[in-house]
C-alpha positions as semicolon CSV with decimal commas, in nm:
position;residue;x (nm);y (nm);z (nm)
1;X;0,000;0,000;0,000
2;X;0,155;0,315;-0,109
3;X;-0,006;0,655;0,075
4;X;0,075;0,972;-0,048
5;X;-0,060;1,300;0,105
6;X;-0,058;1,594;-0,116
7;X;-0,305;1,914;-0,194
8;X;-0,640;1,832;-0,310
9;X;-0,659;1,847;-0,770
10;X;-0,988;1,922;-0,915
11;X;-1,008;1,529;-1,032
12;X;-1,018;1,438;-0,643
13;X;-1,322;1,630;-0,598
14;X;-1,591;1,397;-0,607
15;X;-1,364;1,136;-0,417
16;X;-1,295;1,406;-0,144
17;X;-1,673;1,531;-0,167
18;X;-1,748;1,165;-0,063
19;X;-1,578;1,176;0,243
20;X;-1,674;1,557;0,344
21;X;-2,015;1,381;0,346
22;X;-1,920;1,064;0,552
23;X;-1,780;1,313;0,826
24;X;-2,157;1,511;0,807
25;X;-2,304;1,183;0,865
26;X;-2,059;1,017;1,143
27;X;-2,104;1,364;1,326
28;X;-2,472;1,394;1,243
29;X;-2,500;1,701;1,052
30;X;-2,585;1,542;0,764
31;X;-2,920;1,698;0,738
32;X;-2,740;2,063;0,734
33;X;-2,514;1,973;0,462
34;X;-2,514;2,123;0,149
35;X;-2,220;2,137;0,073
36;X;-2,156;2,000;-0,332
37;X;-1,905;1,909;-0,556
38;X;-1,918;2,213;-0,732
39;X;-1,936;2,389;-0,419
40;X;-1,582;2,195;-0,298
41;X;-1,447;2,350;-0,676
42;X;-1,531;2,694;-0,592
43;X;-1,412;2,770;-0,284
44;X;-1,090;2,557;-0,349
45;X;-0,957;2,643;-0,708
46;X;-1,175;2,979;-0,777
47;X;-1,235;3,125;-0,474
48;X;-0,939;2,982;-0,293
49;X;-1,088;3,046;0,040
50;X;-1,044;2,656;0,186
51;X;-0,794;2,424;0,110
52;X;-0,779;2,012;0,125
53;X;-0,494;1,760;0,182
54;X;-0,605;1,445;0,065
55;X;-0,404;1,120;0,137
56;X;-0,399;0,903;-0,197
57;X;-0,363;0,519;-0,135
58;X;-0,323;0,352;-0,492
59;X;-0,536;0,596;-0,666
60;X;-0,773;0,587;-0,390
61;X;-0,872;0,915;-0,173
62;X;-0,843;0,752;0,205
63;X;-0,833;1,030;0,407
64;X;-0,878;1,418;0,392
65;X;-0,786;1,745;0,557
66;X;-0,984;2,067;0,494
67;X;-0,815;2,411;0,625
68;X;-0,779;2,762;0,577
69;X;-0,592;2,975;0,741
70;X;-0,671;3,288;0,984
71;X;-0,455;3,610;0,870
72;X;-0,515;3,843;1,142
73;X;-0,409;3,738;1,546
74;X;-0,231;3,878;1,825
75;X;0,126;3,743;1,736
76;X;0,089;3,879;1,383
77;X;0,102;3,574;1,252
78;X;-0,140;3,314;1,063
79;X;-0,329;3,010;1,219
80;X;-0,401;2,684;1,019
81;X;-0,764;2,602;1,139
82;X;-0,840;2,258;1,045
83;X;-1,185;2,206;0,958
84;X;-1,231;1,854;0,881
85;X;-0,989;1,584;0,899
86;X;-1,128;1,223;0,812
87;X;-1,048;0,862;0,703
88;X;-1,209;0,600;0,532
89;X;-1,325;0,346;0,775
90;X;-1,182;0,061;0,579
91;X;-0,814;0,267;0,599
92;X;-0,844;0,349;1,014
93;X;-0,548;0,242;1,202
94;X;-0,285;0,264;0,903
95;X;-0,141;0,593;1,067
96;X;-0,357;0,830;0,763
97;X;-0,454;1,058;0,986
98;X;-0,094;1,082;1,116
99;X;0,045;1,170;0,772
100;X;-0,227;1,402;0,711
101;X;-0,165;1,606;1,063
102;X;0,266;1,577;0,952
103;X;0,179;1,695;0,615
104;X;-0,042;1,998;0,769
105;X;0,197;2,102;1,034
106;X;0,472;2,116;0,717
107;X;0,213;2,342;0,526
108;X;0,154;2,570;0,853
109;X;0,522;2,581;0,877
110;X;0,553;2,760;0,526
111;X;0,278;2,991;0,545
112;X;0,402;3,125;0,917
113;X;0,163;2,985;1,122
114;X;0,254;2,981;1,496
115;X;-0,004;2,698;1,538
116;X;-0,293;2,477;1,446
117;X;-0,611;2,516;1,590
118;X;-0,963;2,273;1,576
119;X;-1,282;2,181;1,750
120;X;-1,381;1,881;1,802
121;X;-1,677;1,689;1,882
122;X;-1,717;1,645;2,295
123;X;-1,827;1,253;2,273
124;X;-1,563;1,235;1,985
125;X;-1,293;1,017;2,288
126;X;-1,150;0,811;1,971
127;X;-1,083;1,179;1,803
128;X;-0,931;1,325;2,117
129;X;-0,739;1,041;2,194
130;X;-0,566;1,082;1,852
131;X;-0,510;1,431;1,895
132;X;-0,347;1,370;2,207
133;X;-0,090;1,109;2,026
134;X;-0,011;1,370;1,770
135;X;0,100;1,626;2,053
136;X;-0,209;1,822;2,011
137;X;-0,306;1,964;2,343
138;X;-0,687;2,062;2,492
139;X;-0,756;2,430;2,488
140;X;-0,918;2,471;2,863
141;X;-0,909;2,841;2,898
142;X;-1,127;2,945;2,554
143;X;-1,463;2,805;2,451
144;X;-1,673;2,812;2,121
145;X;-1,988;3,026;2,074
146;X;-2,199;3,046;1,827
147;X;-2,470;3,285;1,695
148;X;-2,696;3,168;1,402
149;X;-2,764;3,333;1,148
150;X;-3,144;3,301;0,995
């Protein structure tokens, strides 16, 4: 099995789209999602507002990692957020997820960033249990709010 993780190209879409959607319904927000194929092509490659790592096993997308990055913060320098990082049940427990955190924290390193930041799910203990083996370490001073917008 050969695994490579490299940016997202506009043939790995639907592949990639497949999996944004497996993540909506593992977390249970699939009945929110809206997000499309064509969506994922817009704000990748014309917008440029989000980017994806996708881990490529034989051809294969296994695993993905959706970021962007915040500009603007108090040490003047950029954040990576991650927004969704997931892998193909069938390809758990072959260290993808690992590659795809290495190969973001490279990325962060070239555009500045002084760190990575993410939310994650509260009954998500497989999740935080991984972030903990990657070094990642619980924010327990700031919370996350939310205001909807109708």
């Amino acid at each position: 099995m050969s695994v490579e993780v490299r940016a997202i190209k506009e043939e790995d879409i639907a592949q990639a789209w497949e999996l944004m959607k497996g993540l909506a319904i593992f977390e249970d927000y699939i009945g929110t999602f809206v997000i499309t194929p064509e969506l994922v092509k817009q704000k990748m490659f014309k917008e440029k507002v989000a980017n994806c790592l996708v881990a490529d096993v034989d051809g294969e997308i296994a695993g993905i990692l959706v970021y962007f990055f915040q500009q603007y913060t108090a040490q003047n320098k950029p954040y990576m957020h991650m927004k969704e990082l997931f892998v193909k049940e069938g390809f758990r427990g072959q260290k993808i997820g690992t590659k795809l955190i290495q190969k973001a924290k490279e990325v962060a390193k070239e555009h500045g960033c002084w760190n990575i930041k993410w939310t994650v799910a509260d009954w998500n203990t497989k999740a935080k249990e991984f972030y903990k083996k990657q070094g990642a370490e619980e924010d327990r001073v700031w919370l996350n709010y939310a205001i909807k917008i109708d």
